GROMACS .gro file of C-alpha atoms in nm:
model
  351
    1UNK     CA    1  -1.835  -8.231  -7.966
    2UNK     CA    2  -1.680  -8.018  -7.698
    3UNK     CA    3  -1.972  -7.909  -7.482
    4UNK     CA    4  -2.232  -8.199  -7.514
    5UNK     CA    5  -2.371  -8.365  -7.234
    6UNK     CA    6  -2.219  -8.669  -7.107
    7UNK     CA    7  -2.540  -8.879  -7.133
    8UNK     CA    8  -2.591  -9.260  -7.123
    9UNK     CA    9  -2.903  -9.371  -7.342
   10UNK     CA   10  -3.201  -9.394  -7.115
   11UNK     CA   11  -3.285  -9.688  -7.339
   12UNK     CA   12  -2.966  -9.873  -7.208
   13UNK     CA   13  -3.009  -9.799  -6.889
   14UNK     CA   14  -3.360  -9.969  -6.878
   15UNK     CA   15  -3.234 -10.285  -7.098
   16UNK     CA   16  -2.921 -10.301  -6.817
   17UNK     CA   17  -3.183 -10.274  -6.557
   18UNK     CA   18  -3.464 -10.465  -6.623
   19UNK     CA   19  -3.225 -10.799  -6.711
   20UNK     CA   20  -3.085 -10.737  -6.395
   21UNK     CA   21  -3.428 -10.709  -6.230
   22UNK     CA   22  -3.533 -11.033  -6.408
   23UNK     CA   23  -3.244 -11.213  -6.290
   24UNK     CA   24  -3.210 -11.089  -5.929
   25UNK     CA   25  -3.608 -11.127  -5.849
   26UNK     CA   26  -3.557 -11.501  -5.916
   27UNK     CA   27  -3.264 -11.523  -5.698
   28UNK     CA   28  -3.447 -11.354  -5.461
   29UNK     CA   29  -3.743 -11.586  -5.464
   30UNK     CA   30  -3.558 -11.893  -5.415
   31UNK     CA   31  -3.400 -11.673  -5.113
   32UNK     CA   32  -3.706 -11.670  -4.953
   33UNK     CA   33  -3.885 -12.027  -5.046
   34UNK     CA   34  -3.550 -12.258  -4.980
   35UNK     CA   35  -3.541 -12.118  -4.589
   36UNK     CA   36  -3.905 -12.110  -4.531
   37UNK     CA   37  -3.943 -12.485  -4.656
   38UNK     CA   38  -3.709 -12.633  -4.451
   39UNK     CA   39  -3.867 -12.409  -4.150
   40UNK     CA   40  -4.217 -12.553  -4.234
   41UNK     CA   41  -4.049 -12.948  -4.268
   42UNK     CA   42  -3.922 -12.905  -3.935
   43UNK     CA   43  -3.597 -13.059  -3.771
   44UNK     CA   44  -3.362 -13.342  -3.897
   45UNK     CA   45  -3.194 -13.626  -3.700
   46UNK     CA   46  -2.866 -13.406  -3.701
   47UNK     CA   47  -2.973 -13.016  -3.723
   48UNK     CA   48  -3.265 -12.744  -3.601
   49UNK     CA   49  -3.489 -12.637  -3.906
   50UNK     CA   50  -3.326 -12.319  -3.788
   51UNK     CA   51  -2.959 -12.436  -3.856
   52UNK     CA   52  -3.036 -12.591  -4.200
   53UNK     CA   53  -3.241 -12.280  -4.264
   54UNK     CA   54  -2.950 -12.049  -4.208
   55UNK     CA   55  -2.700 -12.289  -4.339
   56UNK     CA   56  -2.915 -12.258  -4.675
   57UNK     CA   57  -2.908 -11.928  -4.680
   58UNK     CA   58  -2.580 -11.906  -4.614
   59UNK     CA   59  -2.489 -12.045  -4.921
   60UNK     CA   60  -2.664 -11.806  -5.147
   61UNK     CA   61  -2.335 -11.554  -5.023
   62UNK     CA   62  -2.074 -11.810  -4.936
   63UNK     CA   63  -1.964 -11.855  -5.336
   64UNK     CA   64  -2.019 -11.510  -5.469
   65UNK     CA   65  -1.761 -11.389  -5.214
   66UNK     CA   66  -1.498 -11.661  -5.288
   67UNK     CA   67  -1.522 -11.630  -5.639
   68UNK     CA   68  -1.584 -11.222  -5.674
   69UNK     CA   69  -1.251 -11.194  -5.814
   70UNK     CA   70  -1.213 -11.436  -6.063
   71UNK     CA   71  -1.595 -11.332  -6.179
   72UNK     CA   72  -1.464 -10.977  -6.193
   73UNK     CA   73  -1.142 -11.059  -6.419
   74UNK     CA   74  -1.413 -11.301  -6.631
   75UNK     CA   75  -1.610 -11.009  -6.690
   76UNK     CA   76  -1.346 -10.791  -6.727
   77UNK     CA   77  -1.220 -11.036  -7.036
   78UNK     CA   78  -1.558 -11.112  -7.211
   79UNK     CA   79  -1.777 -10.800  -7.149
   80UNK     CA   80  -2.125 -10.823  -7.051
   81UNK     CA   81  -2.289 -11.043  -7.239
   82UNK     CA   82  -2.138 -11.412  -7.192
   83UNK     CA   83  -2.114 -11.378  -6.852
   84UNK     CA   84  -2.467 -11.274  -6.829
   85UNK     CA   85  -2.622 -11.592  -7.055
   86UNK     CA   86  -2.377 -11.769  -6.824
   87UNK     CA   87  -2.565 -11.629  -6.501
   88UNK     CA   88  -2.921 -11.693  -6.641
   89UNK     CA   89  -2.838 -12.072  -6.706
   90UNK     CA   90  -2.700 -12.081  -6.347
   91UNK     CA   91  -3.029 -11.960  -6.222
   92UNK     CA   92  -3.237 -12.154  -6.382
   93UNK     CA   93  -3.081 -12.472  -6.266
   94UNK     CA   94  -3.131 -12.372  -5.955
   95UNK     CA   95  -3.481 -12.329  -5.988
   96UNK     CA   96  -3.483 -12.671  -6.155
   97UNK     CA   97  -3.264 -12.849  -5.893
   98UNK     CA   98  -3.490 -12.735  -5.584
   99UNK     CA   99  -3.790 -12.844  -5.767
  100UNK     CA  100  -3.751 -13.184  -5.697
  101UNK     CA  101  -3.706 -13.125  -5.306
  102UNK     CA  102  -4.048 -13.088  -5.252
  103UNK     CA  103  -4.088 -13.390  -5.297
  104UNK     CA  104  -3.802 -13.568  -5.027
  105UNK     CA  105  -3.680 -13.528  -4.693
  106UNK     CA  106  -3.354 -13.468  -4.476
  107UNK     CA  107  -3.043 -13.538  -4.667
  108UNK     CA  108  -3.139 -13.610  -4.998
  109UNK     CA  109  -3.353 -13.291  -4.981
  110UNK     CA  110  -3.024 -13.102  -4.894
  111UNK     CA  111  -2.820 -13.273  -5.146
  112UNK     CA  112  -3.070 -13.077  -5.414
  113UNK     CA  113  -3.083 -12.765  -5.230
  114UNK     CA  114  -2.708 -12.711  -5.170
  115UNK     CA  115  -2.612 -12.663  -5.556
  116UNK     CA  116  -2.948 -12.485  -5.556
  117UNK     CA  117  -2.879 -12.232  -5.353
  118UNK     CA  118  -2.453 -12.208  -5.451
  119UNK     CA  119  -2.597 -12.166  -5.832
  120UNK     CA  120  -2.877 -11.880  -5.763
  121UNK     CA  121  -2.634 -11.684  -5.535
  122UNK     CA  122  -2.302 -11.739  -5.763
  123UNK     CA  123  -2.578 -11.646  -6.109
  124UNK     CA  124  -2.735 -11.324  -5.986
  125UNK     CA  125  -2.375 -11.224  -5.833
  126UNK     CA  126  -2.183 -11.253  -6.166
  127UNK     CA  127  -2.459 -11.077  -6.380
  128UNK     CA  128  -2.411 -10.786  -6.080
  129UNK     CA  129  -2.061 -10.779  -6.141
  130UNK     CA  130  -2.155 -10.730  -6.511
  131UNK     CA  131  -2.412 -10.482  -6.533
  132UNK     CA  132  -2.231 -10.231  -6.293
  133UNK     CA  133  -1.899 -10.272  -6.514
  134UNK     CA  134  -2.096 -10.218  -6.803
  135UNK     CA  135  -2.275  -9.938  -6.638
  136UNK     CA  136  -1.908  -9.756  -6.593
  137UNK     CA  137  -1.802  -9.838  -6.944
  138UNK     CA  138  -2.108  -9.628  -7.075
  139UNK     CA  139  -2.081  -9.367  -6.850
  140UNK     CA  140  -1.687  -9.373  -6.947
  141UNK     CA  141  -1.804  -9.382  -7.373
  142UNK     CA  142  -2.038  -9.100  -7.267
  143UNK     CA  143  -1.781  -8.888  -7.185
  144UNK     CA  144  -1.522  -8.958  -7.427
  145UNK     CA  145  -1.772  -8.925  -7.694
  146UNK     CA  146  -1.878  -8.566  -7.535
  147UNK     CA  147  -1.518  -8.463  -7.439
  148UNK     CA  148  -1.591  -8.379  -7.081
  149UNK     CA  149  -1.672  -8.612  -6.819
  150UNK     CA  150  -1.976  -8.525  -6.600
  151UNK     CA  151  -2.002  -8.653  -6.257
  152UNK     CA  152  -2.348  -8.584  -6.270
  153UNK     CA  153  -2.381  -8.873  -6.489
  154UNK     CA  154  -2.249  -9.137  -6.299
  155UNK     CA  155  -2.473  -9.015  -6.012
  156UNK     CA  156  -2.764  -9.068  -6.251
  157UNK     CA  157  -2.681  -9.442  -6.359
  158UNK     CA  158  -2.613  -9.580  -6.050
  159UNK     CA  159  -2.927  -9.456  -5.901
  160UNK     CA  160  -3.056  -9.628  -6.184
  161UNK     CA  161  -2.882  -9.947  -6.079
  162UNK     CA  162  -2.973  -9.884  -5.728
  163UNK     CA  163  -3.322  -9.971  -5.857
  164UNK     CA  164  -3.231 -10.328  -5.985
  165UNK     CA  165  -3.184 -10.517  -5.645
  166UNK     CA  166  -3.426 -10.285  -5.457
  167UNK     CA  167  -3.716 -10.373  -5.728
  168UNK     CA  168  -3.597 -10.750  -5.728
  169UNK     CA  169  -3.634 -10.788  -5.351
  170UNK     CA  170  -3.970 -10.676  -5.392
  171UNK     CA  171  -4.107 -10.871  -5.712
  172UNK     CA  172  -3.922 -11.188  -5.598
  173UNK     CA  173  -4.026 -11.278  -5.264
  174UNK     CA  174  -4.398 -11.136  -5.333
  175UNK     CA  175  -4.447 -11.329  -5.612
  176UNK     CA  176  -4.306 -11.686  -5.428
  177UNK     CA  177  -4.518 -11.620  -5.149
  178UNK     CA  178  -4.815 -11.550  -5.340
  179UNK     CA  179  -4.737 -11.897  -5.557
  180UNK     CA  180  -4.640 -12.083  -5.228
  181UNK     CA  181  -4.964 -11.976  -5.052
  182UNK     CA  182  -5.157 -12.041  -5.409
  183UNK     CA  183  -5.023 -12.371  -5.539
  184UNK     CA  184  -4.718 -12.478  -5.311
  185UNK     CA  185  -4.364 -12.459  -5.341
  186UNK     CA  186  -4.305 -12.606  -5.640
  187UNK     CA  187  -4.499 -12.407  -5.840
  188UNK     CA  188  -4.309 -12.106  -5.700
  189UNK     CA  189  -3.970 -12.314  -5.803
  190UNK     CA  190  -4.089 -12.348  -6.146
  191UNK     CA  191  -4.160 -11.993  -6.213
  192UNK     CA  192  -3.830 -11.891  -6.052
  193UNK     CA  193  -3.666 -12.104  -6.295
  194UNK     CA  194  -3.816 -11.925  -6.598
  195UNK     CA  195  -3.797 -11.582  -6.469
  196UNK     CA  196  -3.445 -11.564  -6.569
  197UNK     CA  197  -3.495 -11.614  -6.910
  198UNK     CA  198  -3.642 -11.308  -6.933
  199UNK     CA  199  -3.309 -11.197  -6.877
  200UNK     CA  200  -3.202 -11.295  -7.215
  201UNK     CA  201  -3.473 -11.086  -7.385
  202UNK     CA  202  -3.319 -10.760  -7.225
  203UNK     CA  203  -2.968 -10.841  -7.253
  204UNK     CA  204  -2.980 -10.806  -7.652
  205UNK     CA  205  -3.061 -10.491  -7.632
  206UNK     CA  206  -2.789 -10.409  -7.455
  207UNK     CA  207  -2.480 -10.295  -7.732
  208UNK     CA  208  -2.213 -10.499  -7.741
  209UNK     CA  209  -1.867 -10.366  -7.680
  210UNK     CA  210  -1.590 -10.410  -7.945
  211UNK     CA  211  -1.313 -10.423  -7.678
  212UNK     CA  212  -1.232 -10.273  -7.315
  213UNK     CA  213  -1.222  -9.927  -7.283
  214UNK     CA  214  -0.905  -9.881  -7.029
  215UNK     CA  215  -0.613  -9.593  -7.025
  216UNK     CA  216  -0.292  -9.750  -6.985
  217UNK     CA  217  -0.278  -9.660  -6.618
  218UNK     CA  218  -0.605  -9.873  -6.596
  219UNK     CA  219  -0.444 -10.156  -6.770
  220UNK     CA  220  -0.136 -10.148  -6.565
  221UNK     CA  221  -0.371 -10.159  -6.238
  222UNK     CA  222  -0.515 -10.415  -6.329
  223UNK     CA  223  -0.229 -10.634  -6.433
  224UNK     CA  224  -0.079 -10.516  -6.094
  225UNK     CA  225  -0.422 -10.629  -5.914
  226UNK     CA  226  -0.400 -10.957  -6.080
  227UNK     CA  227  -0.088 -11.079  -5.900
  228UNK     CA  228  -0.180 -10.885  -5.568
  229UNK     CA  229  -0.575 -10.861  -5.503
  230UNK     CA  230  -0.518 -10.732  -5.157
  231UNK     CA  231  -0.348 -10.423  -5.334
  232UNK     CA  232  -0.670 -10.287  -5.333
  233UNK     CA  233  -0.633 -10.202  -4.926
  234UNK     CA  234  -0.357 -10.032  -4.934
  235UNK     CA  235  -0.536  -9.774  -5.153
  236UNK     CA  236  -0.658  -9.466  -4.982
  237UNK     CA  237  -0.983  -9.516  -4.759
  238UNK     CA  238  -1.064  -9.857  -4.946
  239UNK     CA  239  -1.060 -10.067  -4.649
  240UNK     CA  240  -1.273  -9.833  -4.438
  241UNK     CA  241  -1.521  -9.830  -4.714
  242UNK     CA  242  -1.560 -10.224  -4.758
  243UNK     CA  243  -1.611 -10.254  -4.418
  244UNK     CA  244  -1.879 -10.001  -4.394
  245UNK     CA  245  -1.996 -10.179  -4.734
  246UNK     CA  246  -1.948 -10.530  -4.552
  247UNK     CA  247  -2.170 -10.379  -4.260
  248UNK     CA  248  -2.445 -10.232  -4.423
  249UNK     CA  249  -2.491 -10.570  -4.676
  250UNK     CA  250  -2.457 -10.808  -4.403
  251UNK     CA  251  -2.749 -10.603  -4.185
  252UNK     CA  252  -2.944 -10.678  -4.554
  253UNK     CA  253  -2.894 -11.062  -4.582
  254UNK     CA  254  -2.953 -11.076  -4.213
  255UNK     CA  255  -3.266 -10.923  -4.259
  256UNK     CA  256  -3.350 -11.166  -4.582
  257UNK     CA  257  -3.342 -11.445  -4.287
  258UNK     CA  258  -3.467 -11.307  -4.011
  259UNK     CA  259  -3.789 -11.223  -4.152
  260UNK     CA  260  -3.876 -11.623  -4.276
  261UNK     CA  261  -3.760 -11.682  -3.929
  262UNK     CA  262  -4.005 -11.449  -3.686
  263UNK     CA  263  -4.265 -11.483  -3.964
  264UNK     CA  264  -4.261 -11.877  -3.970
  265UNK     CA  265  -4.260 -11.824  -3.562
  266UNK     CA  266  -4.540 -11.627  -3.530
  267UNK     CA  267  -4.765 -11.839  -3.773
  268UNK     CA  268  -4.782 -11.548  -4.056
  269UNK     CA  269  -4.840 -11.701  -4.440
  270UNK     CA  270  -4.597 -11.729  -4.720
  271UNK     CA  271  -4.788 -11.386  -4.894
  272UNK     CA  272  -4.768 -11.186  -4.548
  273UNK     CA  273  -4.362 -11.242  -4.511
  274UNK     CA  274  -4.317 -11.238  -4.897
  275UNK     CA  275  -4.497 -10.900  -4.869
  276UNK     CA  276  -4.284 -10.744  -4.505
  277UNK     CA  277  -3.984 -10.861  -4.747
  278UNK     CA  278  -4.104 -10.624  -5.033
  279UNK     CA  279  -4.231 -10.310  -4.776
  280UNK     CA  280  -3.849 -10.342  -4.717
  281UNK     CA  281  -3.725 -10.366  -5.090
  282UNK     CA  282  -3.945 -10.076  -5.146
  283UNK     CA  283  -3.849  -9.864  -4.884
  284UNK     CA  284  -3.492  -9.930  -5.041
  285UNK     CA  285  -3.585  -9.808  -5.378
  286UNK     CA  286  -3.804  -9.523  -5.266
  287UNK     CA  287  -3.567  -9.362  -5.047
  288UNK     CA  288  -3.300  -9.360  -5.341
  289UNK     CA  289  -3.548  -9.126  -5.543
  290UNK     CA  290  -3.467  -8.897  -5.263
  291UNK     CA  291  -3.079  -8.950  -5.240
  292UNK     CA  292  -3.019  -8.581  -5.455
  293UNK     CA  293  -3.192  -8.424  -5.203
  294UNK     CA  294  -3.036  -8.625  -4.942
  295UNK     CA  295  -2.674  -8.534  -5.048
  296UNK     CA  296  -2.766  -8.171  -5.045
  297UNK     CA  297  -2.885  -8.175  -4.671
  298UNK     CA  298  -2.642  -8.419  -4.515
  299UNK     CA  299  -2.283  -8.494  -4.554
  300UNK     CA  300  -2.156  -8.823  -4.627
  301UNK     CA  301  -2.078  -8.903  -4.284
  302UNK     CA  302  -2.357  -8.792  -4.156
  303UNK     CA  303  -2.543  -9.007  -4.345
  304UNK     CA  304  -2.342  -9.320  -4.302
  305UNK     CA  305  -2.361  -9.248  -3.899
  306UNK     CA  306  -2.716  -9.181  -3.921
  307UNK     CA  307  -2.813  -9.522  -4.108
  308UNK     CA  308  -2.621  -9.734  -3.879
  309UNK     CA  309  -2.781  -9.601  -3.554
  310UNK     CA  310  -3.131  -9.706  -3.717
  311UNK     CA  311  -3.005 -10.036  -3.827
  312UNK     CA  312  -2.886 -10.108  -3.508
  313UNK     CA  313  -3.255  -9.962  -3.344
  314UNK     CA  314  -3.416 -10.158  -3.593
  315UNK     CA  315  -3.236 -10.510  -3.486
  316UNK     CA  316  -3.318 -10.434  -3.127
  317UNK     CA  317  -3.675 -10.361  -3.202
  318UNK     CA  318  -3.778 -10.642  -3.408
  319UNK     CA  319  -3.723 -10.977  -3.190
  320UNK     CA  320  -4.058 -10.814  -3.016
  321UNK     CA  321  -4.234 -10.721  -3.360
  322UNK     CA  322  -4.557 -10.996  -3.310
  323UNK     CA  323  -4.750 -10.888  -3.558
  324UNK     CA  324  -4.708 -10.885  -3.926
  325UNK     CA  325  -4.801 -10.465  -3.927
  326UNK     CA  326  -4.524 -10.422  -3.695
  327UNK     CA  327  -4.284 -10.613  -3.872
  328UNK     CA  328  -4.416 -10.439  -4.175
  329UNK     CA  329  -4.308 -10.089  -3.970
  330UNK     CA  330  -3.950 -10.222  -3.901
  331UNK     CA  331  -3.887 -10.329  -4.244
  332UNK     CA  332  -3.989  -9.985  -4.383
  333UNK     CA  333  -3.759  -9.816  -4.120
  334UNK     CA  334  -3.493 -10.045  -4.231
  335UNK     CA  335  -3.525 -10.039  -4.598
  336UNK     CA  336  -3.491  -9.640  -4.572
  337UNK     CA  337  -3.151  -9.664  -4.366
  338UNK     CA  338  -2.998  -9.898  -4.565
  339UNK     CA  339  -3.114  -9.765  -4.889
  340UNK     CA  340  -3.006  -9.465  -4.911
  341UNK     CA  341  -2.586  -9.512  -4.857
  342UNK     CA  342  -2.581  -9.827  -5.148
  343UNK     CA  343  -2.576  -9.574  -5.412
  344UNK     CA  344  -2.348  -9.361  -5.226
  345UNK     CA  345  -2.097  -9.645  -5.168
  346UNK     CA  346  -2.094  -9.737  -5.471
  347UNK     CA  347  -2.001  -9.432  -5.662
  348UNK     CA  348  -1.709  -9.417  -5.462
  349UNK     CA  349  -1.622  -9.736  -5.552
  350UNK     CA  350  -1.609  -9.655  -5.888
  351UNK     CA  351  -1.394  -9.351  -5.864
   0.00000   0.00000   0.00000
């Protein structure tokens, strides 16, 4: 087989995609409906709406980063598709457990929306975690099978993932801020809490793999990075490359709460900030259409140097975006810069 091409079914690729679409848009709802309730319900006896807003949100990224490793090791161990059905049932309960918040106030509406948010956030992470290992192990099998790896390839499938949170953060927050405008939030909970389910579908089309594909030098990293997880920075440019990855995903969560924020401000419906949420989404996945041509043009650096200057114009620009046009524009502007350096991150990464 000498000479094939190293090529991942395109079949696969949509399967891995669409599940994680399926999940992530539901995450991404309740991202956008939990905050923008408790803006509408106003202050408690103890916080701001703002503070339990952000505190919320907060929580949709405080337990996928303490438990990142152990979901990475988890996933390592059982492949792709327990951890996924594991993510989907996470999800849904949290669509379940912030449906009946509509319904109180102050703390006992918190004490439903905490695990809420902790379970969406820690769900969508873990099935993230999964899809891009599984997207290296087929790019890996591709290239065993074909006896020459192509780096081509692994270009072409994480462009493809590239697509999964980009397309989520537009059919998520659209669709809950049509429902929340339509029918009211809990409506827009229930539907979140079936959307994952969906998830299932897609996932068993997805092969299953018989084992881990790892080279003994793989397996002995690994072992190693079990006993010392901050080995990992004291490998060549990896700690200049998480922060620059820390950087450009905290400027995107910041923007996932800034946006209910001015929006709920300024008077602007669930649909209108639902829908400068998805300009932004697809800005992200339209600009990584463009990312071959964009790695001809411009170096790496260049790129990464460019994006931050417009995140950081974008920031200063939108605390005096009134209108929801103009906070339309900034999102746009904003989902190009940070779009197009995900992919690029991440294929290092994965080297």
């Amino acid at each position: 087989m000498t000479g094939a091409l190293a090529r991942v079914p395109g079949r696969t690729l949509v399967a891995l995609v669409t599940a994680q679409i399926c999940l992530h848009a539901a995450m991404a709802g309740l991202r956008l409906a939990l905050p923008l309730m408790l803006l509408r319900q106003g202050a408690t006896p103890w916080w701001s709406a703002e503070a339990v807003a952000g505190v919320t949100l907060g929580l949709f990224a405080l337990a996928p980063v303490v438990l990142a490793l152990p979901a990475g090791r988890w996933v390592d161990r059982r492949g792709y598709h327990r951890p996924v059905h594991a993510s989907v049932a996470m999800v849904l309960l949290a669509g379940l457990l912030a449906l009946p918040s509509v319904w109180l106030q102050g703390g006992w509406q918190l004490l439903w929306l905490v695990p809420a948010a902790t379970l969406a956030g820690t769900g969508c992470n873990v099935g993230l975690i999964a899809m891009q290992r599984t997207a290296g192990q087929l790019v890996q099998r591709a290239a065993q099978a074909a006896d020459d790896a192509d780096p081509a390839e692994l270009r072409r499938v994480f462009s493809w993932l590239g697509l999964a949170p980009a397309l989520s953060n537009v059919i998520g927050p659209v669709l809950v801020g049509l429902l929340i405008d339509a029918q009211g939030f809990a409506l827009a909970y229930g539907v979140m809490a079936v959307l994952p389910l969906l998830t299932l579908v897609w996932s068993g089309r997805i092969p299953r793999e018989q084992r881990p594909v790892w080279s003994p030098s793989q397996a002995a990293a690994l072992a190693a990075e079990r006993h010392s997880p901050l080995g990992l920075l004291r490998l060549p440019g990896m700690a200049s490359l998480l922060a620059l990855n820390w950087f450009f995903s905290s400027s995107w969560d910041l923007h996932a709460f800034l946006v209910p924020l001015l929006g709920h401000e300024r008077g602007l419906s669930a649909s209108a900030i639902g829908s400068v949420l998805g300009l932004f989404a697809f800005a992200v996945s339209a600009v990584r259409v463009l990312i071959p041509l964009v790695a001809r043009r411009w170096s790496e650096r260049q790129v990464l140097t460019g994006s931050s200057l417009v995140v950081a114009a974008c920031f200063i620009v939108y605390p005096w975006a009134q209108t929801a046009p103009t906070m339309a524009a900034c999102a746009l502007v904003l989902g190009l810069a940070l779009g197009a350096v995900q992919p690029m991150i991440m294929t290092t990464l994965h080297h």
